[in-house]
């Protein structure tokens, strides 16, 4: 059962009933779901959680929707992998990757959308809507299909065909909007006011964002009921970042972990880094930017939870880090080549940010570190397409193969690298 | 009558300009400020606009043309 008790304004603290509301009527501050933690304390145990299903819904006591009615395509309980190879490359002995590429639509958005769609259906909505350039569109369309709801997905008219397919396959109504990014934003806000739809990140946002807490719960459980020393998370709207922090804190409040002094660090691409820029200025004032980066899933120039992310950075003692697009690609390749995980550009941002923080000594070699990889690389192949070693082309003869290998080896020697890992080991 | 909740972000050179007053004066739009933070070099204001939808849209377009950034209150809605 859910122990959600009410909505609370994050600015003025006013309370509201659990309804499809997202801003405070008085100050227009954002609303957040609050829980009856006293009741939870006496009820929730590690054993109770462990008896639950292997999905986000094992934490349903800490979510604002009913597990029995869940619109569930199997989001969550993704692998937490100890990463010796990558750790060696970065000088981190206790590095783990939380691999959310393993979700049903290959990104962490399935966590938030399963909660949002369940709550939307509970409220009686028959239409699930969103505005997205990728991951969110895929997840909303998939969950609407599963939940027997109509899906309306707004996309910029210039979105690449490959990204349209990932949503279109589930049969939503796709609406391609001509206009600037800002105009699409404003249009969707107006439409959400006008029509009785569950717009997942507008009127359902307080419920939707709670789904991200499950990343924290899973990591804590997968580490054997302990909190990490340090988390590094990609920053877009900042919601994921603040909710991972909230999840870790809840685990401590409820006595499910003994210690929760996790430092939270956030990574953004330089071409869209309003949160990190404010952090570097030691300011809590977000200055909106026009995004210009290959990390499209992090391209949010006016982040809804930017201010709250800065508070988490401040309270937890974490760091903000912004990386170049070249570093993003290097990060993607490094993760793939050392751990076999093909992440999208946001994952490259995280690995590049992690490398920077480790090299600066801001993350210590013995800290228990968790890096959050939130989406799969097949969705953003164009970012690395011309950065990879092309295949060896040969005739169907052994001699052709050996000549090609020799050429490649010579090129590698010239470039100061191995032609392929382990080439000298099998003689 | 329609209502819209928006956030105006002012660049430094417009901090001293009475943009919101002019919006209410030059368009049939009622402005109702709910939250704001303005310093000498930057500022934002969260407010509600009330009027005919077309008039609000004309007014917002004029505000944008003045150099003020206009966003929905919840921040960017288009996500990755």
XYZ file of C-alpha atoms in Angstrom:
507
model
C 0.000 0.000 0.000
C 1.017 3.603 -0.437
C 1.723 5.798 2.578
C 1.489 9.028 0.573
C -0.476 11.447 2.728
C -0.678 14.796 0.925
C 0.990 17.223 -1.460
C 3.151 19.953 0.026
C 4.414 23.185 -1.536
C 8.211 23.179 -1.642
C 8.241 26.968 -1.305
C 5.626 27.999 1.239
C 4.817 24.604 2.810
C 1.044 24.700 2.199
C -0.688 21.324 2.080
C -2.972 20.002 -0.673
C -4.886 16.747 -1.112
C -3.485 14.009 -3.352
C -5.030 15.276 -6.584
C -3.715 16.059 -10.058
C -2.169 19.359 -8.967
C 1.379 20.525 -9.520
C 1.726 24.114 -8.326
C 0.693 25.882 -5.153
C -2.361 28.101 -5.674
C -0.795 30.808 -3.530
C 2.845 31.144 -4.544
C 2.919 28.939 -7.674
C 5.692 26.923 -6.030
C 6.066 23.259 -7.052
C 4.209 20.586 -5.094
C 5.819 17.431 -3.770
C 4.341 14.215 -2.380
C 4.652 13.819 1.409
C 4.301 10.525 3.306
C 3.243 9.345 6.712
C 6.756 8.445 7.831
C 5.697 7.501 11.364
C 3.367 4.815 10.035
C 6.010 3.711 7.535
C 8.581 3.355 10.305
C 6.490 0.836 12.165
C 5.532 -1.078 9.052
C 8.354 -1.087 6.534
C 11.245 -3.511 6.935
C 14.051 -4.782 4.719
C 12.365 -8.192 4.661
C 9.061 -6.739 3.502
C 10.818 -5.005 0.620
C 12.797 -8.126 -0.283
C 9.565 -10.118 -0.589
C 8.292 -7.705 -3.254
C 8.447 -8.105 -7.043
C 11.779 -7.500 -8.850
C 10.705 -4.088 -10.135
C 10.212 -0.545 -8.860
C 6.954 -1.749 -7.316
C 8.770 -3.598 -4.519
C 9.062 -0.094 -3.018
C 5.370 0.706 -3.447
C 5.022 1.709 0.231
C 7.262 4.650 -0.642
C 5.515 5.524 -3.892
C 2.310 7.545 -4.341
C 0.376 4.928 -6.335
C -1.228 1.535 -5.810
C 0.921 -1.475 -6.764
C -2.133 -3.674 -7.338
C -3.276 -1.346 -10.127
C 0.161 -0.644 -11.572
C 0.697 0.040 -15.265
C 3.771 -2.134 -15.249
C 6.052 -3.038 -18.138
C 8.784 -4.175 -15.757
C 10.630 -0.963 -14.911
C 13.439 -1.102 -12.410
C 15.588 -3.518 -10.492
C 18.330 -2.958 -13.034
C 21.903 -4.228 -12.477
C 24.350 -2.576 -10.108
C 27.735 -3.628 -11.443
C 31.064 -3.433 -9.632
C 33.401 -1.957 -12.261
C 36.997 -3.073 -11.789
C 38.217 -2.180 -15.303
C 36.745 1.302 -15.388
C 37.713 1.791 -11.758
C 41.324 0.957 -12.613
C 41.279 3.435 -15.480
C 39.967 6.174 -13.212
C 41.839 5.259 -10.025
C 38.676 4.312 -8.143
C 38.782 1.013 -6.281
C 35.106 0.730 -5.318
C 33.264 2.000 -8.360
C 29.802 0.708 -9.303
C 27.610 1.472 -12.287
C 23.848 1.526 -11.894
C 22.863 0.438 -15.373
C 19.424 1.817 -16.182
C 19.885 1.034 -19.861
C 18.328 -2.287 -18.806
C 14.828 -0.829 -18.440
C 12.052 -1.918 -20.842
C 12.342 1.169 -23.075
C 16.078 1.451 -22.308
C 16.086 4.450 -20.005
C 15.311 5.458 -16.426
C 12.168 7.234 -17.652
C 10.290 3.949 -17.250
C 10.589 4.411 -13.477
C 8.825 7.757 -13.480
C 6.316 6.912 -16.165
C 5.137 3.675 -14.537
C 4.261 5.714 -11.437
C 2.755 8.585 -13.458
C 0.631 6.329 -15.656
C -0.600 4.293 -12.698
C -1.581 7.455 -10.853
C -3.156 8.953 -13.971
C -5.371 5.913 -14.420
C -6.232 6.013 -10.709
C -7.346 9.645 -11.198
C -9.550 8.560 -14.103
C -7.559 10.048 -16.983
C -7.773 8.207 -20.285
C -4.983 10.129 -22.036
C -1.301 10.177 -21.187
C 0.717 13.048 -22.681
C 4.247 14.407 -22.778
C 6.599 16.598 -24.786
C 9.880 14.921 -25.504
C 12.816 14.517 -27.826
C 13.472 10.883 -26.956
C 13.416 8.730 -23.851
C 10.294 10.175 -22.243
C 8.320 9.855 -25.488
C 9.248 6.172 -25.779
C 8.279 5.418 -22.214
C 4.980 7.317 -22.251
C 3.927 5.665 -25.497
C 4.838 2.198 -24.181
C 3.085 2.616 -20.832
C -0.035 4.066 -22.448
C -0.172 1.017 -24.704
C 0.176 -1.326 -21.748
C -2.330 0.600 -19.664
C -4.971 0.832 -22.378
C -4.701 4.612 -22.480
C -4.491 7.042 -25.354
C -1.024 8.545 -25.777
C -0.313 12.033 -27.076
C 3.342 12.766 -27.662
C 4.534 16.202 -28.741
C 7.866 16.311 -30.529
C 9.827 19.097 -32.227
C 9.185 18.976 -35.989
C 12.911 18.605 -36.724
C 13.400 15.497 -34.559
C 15.514 12.780 -36.195
C 13.562 9.902 -37.747
C 15.341 7.327 -35.586
C 14.019 8.930 -32.437
C 10.484 9.154 -33.790
C 10.404 5.394 -34.427
C 11.157 4.588 -30.773
C 7.856 6.160 -29.794
C 5.788 5.597 -32.942
C 6.013 1.802 -32.698
C 3.714 1.844 -29.640
C 0.964 3.602 -31.595
C 0.637 7.004 -29.912
C -0.703 10.133 -31.578
C 2.529 11.905 -32.462
C 2.311 15.653 -32.875
C 5.296 17.313 -34.559
C 5.348 20.990 -33.607
C 6.894 23.642 -35.837
C 8.508 26.285 -33.702
C 11.347 26.989 -31.352
C 12.052 24.928 -28.283
C 10.590 27.727 -26.118
C 7.437 27.860 -28.207
C 6.931 24.102 -27.863
C 7.327 24.482 -24.107
C 4.758 27.251 -23.873
C 2.308 25.467 -26.165
C 2.404 22.309 -24.059
C 1.860 24.303 -20.904
C -1.227 25.926 -22.455
C -2.561 22.608 -23.728
C -2.092 21.005 -20.320
C -4.213 23.777 -18.799
C -6.892 23.470 -21.451
C -7.392 19.718 -21.938
C -8.182 16.941 -19.440
C -5.024 14.944 -20.092
C -2.500 13.471 -17.719
C 0.538 15.427 -18.875
C 3.131 13.366 -17.038
C 5.613 16.120 -16.290
C 3.076 18.915 -15.795
C -0.098 18.114 -13.853
C 1.116 14.640 -12.795
C 4.668 15.833 -12.093
C 4.609 15.448 -8.275
C 3.773 11.743 -8.672
C 5.892 11.174 -11.778
C 9.084 12.482 -10.190
C 8.730 10.179 -7.168
C 9.517 7.218 -9.418
C 13.152 8.347 -9.545
C 13.556 7.600 -5.836
C 13.543 3.900 -6.700
C 17.043 4.284 -8.134
C 18.267 5.175 -4.655
C 16.324 2.383 -2.945
C 17.677 -0.212 -5.366
C 21.267 0.927 -5.012
C 21.008 0.837 -1.232
C 19.458 -2.636 -1.299
C 21.910 -3.965 -3.915
C 24.838 -2.712 -1.850
C 23.594 -4.860 1.037
C 21.566 -2.137 2.745
C 24.134 0.577 2.839
C 24.302 4.013 1.245
C 27.098 4.890 -1.197
C 29.784 7.374 -0.171
C 29.425 9.261 -3.416
C 26.899 9.348 -6.254
C 27.402 10.953 -9.637
C 24.220 11.673 -11.565
C 23.438 13.401 -14.879
C 21.609 16.703 -14.456
C 18.813 17.728 -16.821
C 15.776 19.175 -15.011
C 17.485 18.183 -11.746
C 14.508 16.089 -10.677
C 16.370 12.761 -10.853
C 19.221 14.196 -8.801
C 17.018 15.552 -6.011
C 14.916 12.402 -5.882
C 17.915 10.080 -5.561
C 18.960 12.218 -2.609
C 15.443 12.099 -1.172
C 15.393 8.308 -1.568
C 18.681 7.862 0.278
C 17.515 10.162 3.076
C 14.234 8.270 3.397
C 16.140 5.003 3.795
C 17.968 6.571 6.749
C 14.868 8.163 8.319
C 13.155 4.788 8.196
C 16.109 3.002 9.765
C 16.710 0.835 6.687
C 20.319 2.033 6.540
C 22.516 3.133 9.430
C 24.331 5.871 7.606
C 23.437 8.225 4.792
C 26.048 10.933 4.353
C 26.299 10.362 0.648
C 27.890 13.136 -1.346
C 25.859 13.927 -4.442
C 27.725 15.172 -7.509
C 26.025 16.229 -10.730
C 27.314 16.297 -14.298
C 26.158 18.397 -17.251
C 27.441 18.996 -20.769
C 29.135 22.401 -21.142
C 26.659 23.279 -23.878
C 23.809 23.142 -21.371
C 25.051 23.569 -17.830
C 22.858 26.110 -16.024
C 23.008 24.154 -12.752
C 26.760 23.596 -12.746
C 27.338 27.228 -13.776
C 25.333 28.452 -10.786
C 27.206 26.009 -8.534
C 30.528 27.341 -9.826
C 29.379 30.912 -9.100
C 28.378 29.726 -5.607
C 24.908 31.021 -6.356
C 21.437 29.538 -5.973
C 20.236 31.544 -8.936
C 19.765 29.538 -12.134
C 20.331 31.527 -15.317
C 18.446 29.804 -18.157
C 20.495 28.966 -21.264
C 19.863 27.927 -24.853
C 21.138 24.333 -25.099
C 23.828 23.469 -27.616
C 25.151 19.971 -26.970
C 25.172 16.458 -28.374
C 23.746 15.265 -25.026
C 20.159 15.946 -26.107
C 18.572 14.118 -23.184
C 20.226 16.649 -20.843
C 19.366 19.679 -22.970
C 17.106 21.477 -20.526
C 18.001 25.150 -20.500
C 15.587 26.140 -17.751
C 15.630 23.252 -15.277
C 12.534 22.914 -13.097
C 14.522 21.522 -10.176
C 17.686 23.516 -10.735
C 17.398 25.461 -7.494
C 16.664 22.312 -5.480
C 19.599 20.522 -7.121
C 21.880 23.323 -5.972
C 20.582 22.863 -2.437
C 21.377 19.131 -2.616
C 24.885 19.867 -3.922
C 25.353 22.277 -1.049
C 23.902 20.072 1.711
C 25.595 16.869 0.604
C 29.017 18.383 -0.101
C 29.014 17.160 -3.692
C 30.444 18.751 -6.813
C 29.114 20.121 -10.077
C 31.049 19.236 -13.195
C 30.562 20.302 -16.825
C 32.262 18.454 -19.680
C 32.789 19.156 -23.374
C 31.070 17.221 -26.147
C 34.425 15.620 -27.033
C 34.748 14.414 -23.450
C 31.203 13.038 -23.660
C 32.160 10.845 -26.617
C 35.355 9.758 -24.853
C 33.279 8.889 -21.798
C 30.877 6.764 -23.842
C 33.763 4.903 -25.449
C 35.589 4.396 -22.176
C 32.524 2.895 -20.504
C 31.836 0.621 -23.472
C 35.443 -0.516 -23.868
C 36.054 -1.192 -20.182
C 32.709 -2.509 -18.943
C 30.687 -3.510 -21.993
C 27.986 -0.914 -21.444
C 26.865 1.182 -24.406
C 25.345 4.260 -22.808
C 23.683 7.216 -24.468
C 25.351 10.617 -24.422
C 24.097 11.334 -20.884
C 26.145 8.324 -19.753
C 29.172 9.829 -21.493
C 28.585 13.021 -19.510
C 28.570 11.041 -16.259
C 31.738 9.055 -17.042
C 33.575 12.146 -18.274
C 32.484 14.027 -15.156
C 33.561 11.121 -12.972
C 36.968 11.045 -14.654
C 37.380 14.778 -14.039
C 36.399 14.575 -10.372
C 38.621 11.538 -9.763
C 41.624 13.183 -11.420
C 41.092 16.318 -9.338
C 41.036 14.227 -6.179
C 37.472 15.337 -5.439
C 36.483 11.691 -5.330
C 38.863 9.584 -3.275
C 40.217 6.218 -4.519
C 38.561 4.246 -1.717
C 35.164 5.900 -1.749
C 32.214 3.644 -2.548
C 31.066 5.401 -5.711
C 27.921 4.816 -7.763
C 27.683 6.332 -11.246
C 24.169 6.443 -12.706
C 23.875 5.479 -16.369
C 20.357 6.445 -17.320
C 19.855 5.459 -20.949
C 21.145 3.179 -23.699
C 23.487 4.196 -26.489
C 21.585 2.732 -29.417
C 19.323 5.782 -29.192
C 22.175 8.236 -29.753
C 24.395 6.372 -32.194
C 24.996 9.496 -34.266
C 27.153 10.883 -31.447
C 29.819 8.220 -31.926
C 29.240 7.131 -35.519
C 32.360 8.763 -36.958
C 34.461 8.332 -33.792
C 34.828 4.547 -33.902
C 37.472 2.373 -35.529
C 36.093 1.147 -38.881
C 36.027 -2.602 -39.608
C 38.893 -4.319 -41.394
C 37.839 -5.036 -44.970
C 39.360 -8.212 -46.372
C 39.087 -10.721 -49.190
C 38.014 -14.218 -48.098
C 41.627 -15.434 -47.752
C 43.843 -15.923 -44.728
C 46.569 -13.851 -46.351
C 44.206 -10.915 -46.820
C 43.221 -11.153 -43.183
C 46.823 -11.204 -42.005
C 47.788 -8.273 -44.216
C 44.872 -6.220 -42.922
C 45.776 -7.056 -39.344
C 49.385 -6.096 -39.961
C 48.299 -2.773 -41.442
C 46.013 -2.101 -38.503
C 48.791 -3.043 -36.090
C 51.188 -0.666 -37.822
C 48.619 2.135 -37.661
C 48.118 1.413 -33.982
C 51.848 1.453 -33.290
C 52.089 4.781 -35.082
C 49.208 6.065 -32.976
C 50.750 4.588 -29.838
C 47.924 2.155 -29.095
C 47.198 -1.571 -29.206
C 45.458 -2.788 -32.364
C 43.050 -4.656 -30.148
C 43.195 -5.587 -26.512
C 45.068 -8.810 -25.800
C 46.471 -9.103 -29.329
C 49.801 -10.364 -28.078
C 48.474 -12.889 -25.613
C 47.369 -15.796 -27.848
C 50.409 -17.225 -29.536
C -11.284 34.415 -19.860
C -8.054 32.452 -19.866
C -5.282 32.328 -17.301
C -1.620 31.573 -17.806
C 1.068 31.088 -15.207
C 4.469 32.149 -16.445
C 7.950 33.041 -15.313
C 9.660 36.151 -16.663
C 13.463 36.200 -16.468
C 14.943 39.654 -16.980
C 18.405 40.351 -18.365
C 20.462 43.016 -16.598
C 19.597 45.786 -19.057
C 15.857 45.364 -18.483
C 15.880 45.212 -14.683
C 14.913 48.867 -14.389
C 12.291 48.784 -17.156
C 8.606 48.636 -16.122
C 7.881 45.750 -18.489
C 5.077 44.223 -16.421
C 3.374 47.586 -15.971
C 3.515 48.190 -19.733
C 2.157 44.690 -20.401
C -0.907 45.503 -18.328
C -1.219 48.966 -19.832
C -0.768 48.170 -23.515
C -2.656 44.865 -23.591
C -5.954 43.746 -22.092
C -4.112 41.501 -19.656
C -4.347 41.461 -15.866
C -0.977 40.710 -14.252
C -0.846 39.114 -10.810
C 2.629 38.610 -9.301
C 3.018 35.648 -6.915
C 6.736 35.295 -6.383
C 9.815 37.232 -7.431
C 13.510 37.654 -6.845
C 15.083 40.769 -8.310
C 18.570 42.111 -7.665
C 20.502 44.864 -9.402
C 21.884 42.599 -12.117
C 19.161 40.017 -12.747
C 15.642 39.088 -11.793
C 12.769 36.691 -12.234
C 9.068 37.074 -11.566
C 6.446 34.327 -11.377
C 3.033 35.704 -12.247
C -0.420 34.911 -13.565
C -1.777 36.528 -16.696
C -5.522 36.762 -17.181
C -7.427 37.845 -20.275
C -8.586 36.586 -23.655
C -6.198 33.844 -24.800
C -5.269 35.698 -28.000
C -4.568 38.867 -26.030
C -2.368 36.978 -23.543
C -0.456 35.416 -26.440
C -0.001 38.849 -28.069
C 1.170 40.275 -24.764
C 3.617 37.434 -24.140
C 4.983 37.824 -27.660
C 5.569 41.522 -26.967
C 7.357 40.692 -23.680
C 9.607 38.228 -25.516
C 10.379 40.881 -28.125
C 11.482 43.237 -25.340
C 14.210 40.708 -24.459
C 12.579 39.028 -21.473
C 12.682 35.242 -21.334
C 9.205 33.777 -20.808
C 8.875 30.211 -19.520
C 6.112 28.025 -18.133
C 6.159 28.042 -14.318
C 7.225 24.386 -14.038
C 10.371 25.082 -16.118
C 11.132 23.324 -19.398
C 8.481 20.791 -20.290
C 10.151 19.215 -23.316
C 12.344 16.460 -21.862
C 14.844 14.080 -23.356
